[in-house]
PDB file of C-alpha atoms in Angstrom:
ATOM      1  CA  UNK A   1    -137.563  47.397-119.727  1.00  0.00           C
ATOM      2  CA  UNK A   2    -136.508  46.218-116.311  1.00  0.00           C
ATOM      3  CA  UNK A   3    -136.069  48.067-113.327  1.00  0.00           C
ATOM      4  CA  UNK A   4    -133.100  47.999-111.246  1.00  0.00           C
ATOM      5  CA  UNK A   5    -134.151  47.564-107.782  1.00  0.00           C
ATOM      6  CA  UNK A   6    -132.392  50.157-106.401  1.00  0.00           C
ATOM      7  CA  UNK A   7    -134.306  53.155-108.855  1.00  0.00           C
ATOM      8  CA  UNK A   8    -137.278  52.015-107.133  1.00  0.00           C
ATOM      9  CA  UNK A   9    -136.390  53.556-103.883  1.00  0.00           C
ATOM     10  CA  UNK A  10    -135.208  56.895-105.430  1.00  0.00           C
ATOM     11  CA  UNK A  11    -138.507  57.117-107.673  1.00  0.00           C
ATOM     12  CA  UNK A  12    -141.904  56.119-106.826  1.00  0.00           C
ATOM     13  CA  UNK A  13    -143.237  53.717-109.524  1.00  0.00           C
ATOM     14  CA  UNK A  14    -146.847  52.811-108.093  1.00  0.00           C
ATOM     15  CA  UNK A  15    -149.938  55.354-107.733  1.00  0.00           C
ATOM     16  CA  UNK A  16    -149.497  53.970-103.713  1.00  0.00           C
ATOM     17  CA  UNK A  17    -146.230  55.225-103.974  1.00  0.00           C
ATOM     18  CA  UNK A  18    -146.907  58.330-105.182  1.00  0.00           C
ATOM     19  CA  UNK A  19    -149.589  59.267-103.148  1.00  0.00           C
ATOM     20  CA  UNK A  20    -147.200  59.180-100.321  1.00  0.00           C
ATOM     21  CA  UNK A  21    -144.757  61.150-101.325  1.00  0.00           C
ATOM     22  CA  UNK A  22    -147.724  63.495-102.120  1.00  0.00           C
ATOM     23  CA  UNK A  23    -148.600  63.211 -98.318  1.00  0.00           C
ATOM     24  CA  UNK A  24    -144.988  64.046 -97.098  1.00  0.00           C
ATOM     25  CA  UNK A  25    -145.138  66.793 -98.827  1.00  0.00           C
ATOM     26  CA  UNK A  26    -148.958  67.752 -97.324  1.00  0.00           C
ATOM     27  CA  UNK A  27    -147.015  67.129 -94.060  1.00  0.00           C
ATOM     28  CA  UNK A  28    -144.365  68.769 -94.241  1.00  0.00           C
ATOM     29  CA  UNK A  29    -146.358  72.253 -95.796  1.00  0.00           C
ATOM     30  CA  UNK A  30    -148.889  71.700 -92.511  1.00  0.00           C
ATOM     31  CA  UNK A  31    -145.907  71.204 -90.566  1.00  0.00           C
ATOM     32  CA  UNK A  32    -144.573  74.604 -91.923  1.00  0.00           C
ATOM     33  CA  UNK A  33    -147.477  76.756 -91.320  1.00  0.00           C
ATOM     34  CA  UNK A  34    -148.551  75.100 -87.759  1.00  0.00           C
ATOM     35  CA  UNK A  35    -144.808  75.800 -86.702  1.00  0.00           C
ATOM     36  CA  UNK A  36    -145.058  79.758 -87.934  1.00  0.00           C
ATOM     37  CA  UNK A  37    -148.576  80.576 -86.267  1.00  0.00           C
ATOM     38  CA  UNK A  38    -147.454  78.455 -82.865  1.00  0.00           C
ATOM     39  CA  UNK A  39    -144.360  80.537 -82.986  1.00  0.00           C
ATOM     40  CA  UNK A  40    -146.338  83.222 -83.052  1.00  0.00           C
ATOM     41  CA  UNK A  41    -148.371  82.449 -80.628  1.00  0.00           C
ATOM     42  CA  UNK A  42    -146.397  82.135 -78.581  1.00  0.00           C
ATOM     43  CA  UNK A  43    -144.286  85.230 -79.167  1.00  0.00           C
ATOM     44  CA  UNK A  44    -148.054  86.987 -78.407  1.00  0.00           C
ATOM     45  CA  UNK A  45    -147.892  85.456 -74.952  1.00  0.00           C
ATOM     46  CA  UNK A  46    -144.112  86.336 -74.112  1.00  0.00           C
ATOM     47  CA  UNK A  47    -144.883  89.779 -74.814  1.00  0.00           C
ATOM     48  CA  UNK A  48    -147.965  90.502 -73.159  1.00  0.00           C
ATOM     49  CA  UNK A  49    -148.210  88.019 -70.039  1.00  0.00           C
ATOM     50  CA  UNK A  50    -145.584  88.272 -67.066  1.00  0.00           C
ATOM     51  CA  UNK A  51    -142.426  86.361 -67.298  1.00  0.00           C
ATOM     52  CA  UNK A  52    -142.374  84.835 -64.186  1.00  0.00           C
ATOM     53  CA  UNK A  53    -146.575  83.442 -64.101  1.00  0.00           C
ATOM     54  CA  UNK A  54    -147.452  80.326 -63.172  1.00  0.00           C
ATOM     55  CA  UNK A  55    -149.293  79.897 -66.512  1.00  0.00           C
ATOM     56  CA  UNK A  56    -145.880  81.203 -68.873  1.00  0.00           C
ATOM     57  CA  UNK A  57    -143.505  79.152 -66.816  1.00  0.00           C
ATOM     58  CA  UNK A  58    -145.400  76.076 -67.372  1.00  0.00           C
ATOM     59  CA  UNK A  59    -145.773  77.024 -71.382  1.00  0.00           C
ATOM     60  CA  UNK A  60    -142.342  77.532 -71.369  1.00  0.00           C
ATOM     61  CA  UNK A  61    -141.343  73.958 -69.719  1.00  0.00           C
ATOM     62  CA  UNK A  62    -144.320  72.151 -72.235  1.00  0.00           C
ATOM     63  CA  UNK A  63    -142.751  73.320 -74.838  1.00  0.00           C
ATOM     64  CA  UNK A  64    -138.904  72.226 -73.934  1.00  0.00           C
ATOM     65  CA  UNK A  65    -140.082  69.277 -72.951  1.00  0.00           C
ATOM     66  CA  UNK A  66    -142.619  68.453 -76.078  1.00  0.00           C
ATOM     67  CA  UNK A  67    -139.279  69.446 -78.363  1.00  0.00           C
ATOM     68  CA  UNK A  68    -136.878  67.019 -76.240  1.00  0.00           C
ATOM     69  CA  UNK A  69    -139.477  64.145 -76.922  1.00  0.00           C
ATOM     70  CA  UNK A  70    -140.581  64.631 -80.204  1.00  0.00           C
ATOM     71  CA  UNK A  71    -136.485  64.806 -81.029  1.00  0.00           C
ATOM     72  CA  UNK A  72    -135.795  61.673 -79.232  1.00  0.00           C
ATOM     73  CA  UNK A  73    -138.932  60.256 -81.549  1.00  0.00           C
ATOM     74  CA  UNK A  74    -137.180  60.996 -84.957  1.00  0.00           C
ATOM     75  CA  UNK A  75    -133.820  60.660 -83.472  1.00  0.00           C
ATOM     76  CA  UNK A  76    -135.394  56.698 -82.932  1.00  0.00           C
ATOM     77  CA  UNK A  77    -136.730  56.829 -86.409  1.00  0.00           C
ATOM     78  CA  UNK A  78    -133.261  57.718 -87.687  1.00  0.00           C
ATOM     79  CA  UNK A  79    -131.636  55.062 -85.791  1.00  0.00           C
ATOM     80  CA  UNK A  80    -134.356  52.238 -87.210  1.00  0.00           C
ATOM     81  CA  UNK A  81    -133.860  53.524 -90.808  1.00  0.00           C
ATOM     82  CA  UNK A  82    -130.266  53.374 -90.499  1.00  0.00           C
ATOM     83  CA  UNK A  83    -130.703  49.859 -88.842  1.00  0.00           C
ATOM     84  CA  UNK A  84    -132.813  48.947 -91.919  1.00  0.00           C
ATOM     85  CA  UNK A  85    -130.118  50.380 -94.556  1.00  0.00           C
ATOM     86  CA  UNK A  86    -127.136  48.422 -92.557  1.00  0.00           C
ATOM     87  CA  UNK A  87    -129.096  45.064 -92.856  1.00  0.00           C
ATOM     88  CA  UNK A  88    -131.102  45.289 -96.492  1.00  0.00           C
ATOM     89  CA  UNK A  89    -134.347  46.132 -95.742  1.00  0.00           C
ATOM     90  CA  UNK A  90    -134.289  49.801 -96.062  1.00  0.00           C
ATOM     91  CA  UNK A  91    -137.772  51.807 -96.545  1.00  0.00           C
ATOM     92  CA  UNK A  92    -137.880  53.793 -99.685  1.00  0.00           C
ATOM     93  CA  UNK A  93    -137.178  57.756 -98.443  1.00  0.00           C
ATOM     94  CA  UNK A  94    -141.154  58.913 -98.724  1.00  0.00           C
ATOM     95  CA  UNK A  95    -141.556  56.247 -95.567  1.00  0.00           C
ATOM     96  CA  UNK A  96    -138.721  57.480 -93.981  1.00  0.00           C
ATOM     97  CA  UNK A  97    -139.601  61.003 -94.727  1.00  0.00           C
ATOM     98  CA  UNK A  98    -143.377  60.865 -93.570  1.00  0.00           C
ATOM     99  CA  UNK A  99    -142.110  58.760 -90.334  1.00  0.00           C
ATOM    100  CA  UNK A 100    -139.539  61.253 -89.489  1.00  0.00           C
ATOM    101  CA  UNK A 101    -141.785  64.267 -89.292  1.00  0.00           C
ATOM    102  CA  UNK A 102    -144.779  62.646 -88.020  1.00  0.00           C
ATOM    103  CA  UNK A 103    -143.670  63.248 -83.949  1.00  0.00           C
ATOM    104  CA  UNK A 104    -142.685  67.512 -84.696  1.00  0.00           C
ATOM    105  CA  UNK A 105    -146.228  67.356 -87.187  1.00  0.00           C
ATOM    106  CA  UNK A 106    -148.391  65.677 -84.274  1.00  0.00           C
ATOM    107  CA  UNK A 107    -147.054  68.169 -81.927  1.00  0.00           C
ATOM    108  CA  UNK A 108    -147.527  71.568 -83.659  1.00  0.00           C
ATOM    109  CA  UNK A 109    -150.363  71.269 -85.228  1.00  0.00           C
ATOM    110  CA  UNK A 110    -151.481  69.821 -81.406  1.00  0.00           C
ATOM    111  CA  UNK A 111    -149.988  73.063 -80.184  1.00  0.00           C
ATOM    112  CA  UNK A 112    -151.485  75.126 -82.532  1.00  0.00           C
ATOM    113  CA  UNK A 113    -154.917  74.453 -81.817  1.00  0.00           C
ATOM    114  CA  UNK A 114    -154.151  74.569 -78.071  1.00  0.00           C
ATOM    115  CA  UNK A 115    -152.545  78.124 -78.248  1.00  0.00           C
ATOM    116  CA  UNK A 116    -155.633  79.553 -80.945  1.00  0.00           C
ATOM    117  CA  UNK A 117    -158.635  78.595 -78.371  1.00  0.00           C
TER     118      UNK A 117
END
């Protein structure tokens, strides 16, 4: 039985293959929980330090400025996998998946162990 070659980029055929799409998921759970406890976190600090503190109002700008970046990083990633599609050499969607979350998975679980110590 042959493969058409476009099945191989909806299912993944090879144990290599699979193990990523077993990472993007690990990812993308991690990603999940770091994002609920930093949330918290940081929730804990809004209520019980002052507003207007040296130490909140730089929190506050790290983390606009740590979401504007991290967007502009998948926002990138978008535009290259799009790129990819429109000229043939597309990445099956586990790359584009794990590449895509990578810059908001670096940064919360960064943040997370920041905002725990």
């Amino acid at each position: 039985m042959t493969r058409s070659p476009h099945i191989t980029t909806l299912v993944p055929f090879t144990p290599a293959a699979m193990f990523d799409v077993w990472k993007v998921g690990v990812m993308a759970f991690e990603l999940w929980t770091s994002s609920l406890s930093t949330i918290a976190m940081r929730n804990n600090l809004w209520y019980t330090q002052v507003p207007t503190s040296a130490r909140m109002m730089k929190e506050n700008q790290r983390m606009v400025t740590e979401k504007l970046d991290a967007s502009l990083e998948v926002a990138m990633e978008m535009n290259k996998a799009m790129f990819g599609m429109f000229t043939g050499q597309h990445a099956p969607w586990w790359v584009t998946s794990r590449r895509t979350l990578q810059p908001f998975h670096r940064r919360t679980t960064a943040n997370s162990r920041r905002l725990s110590r």
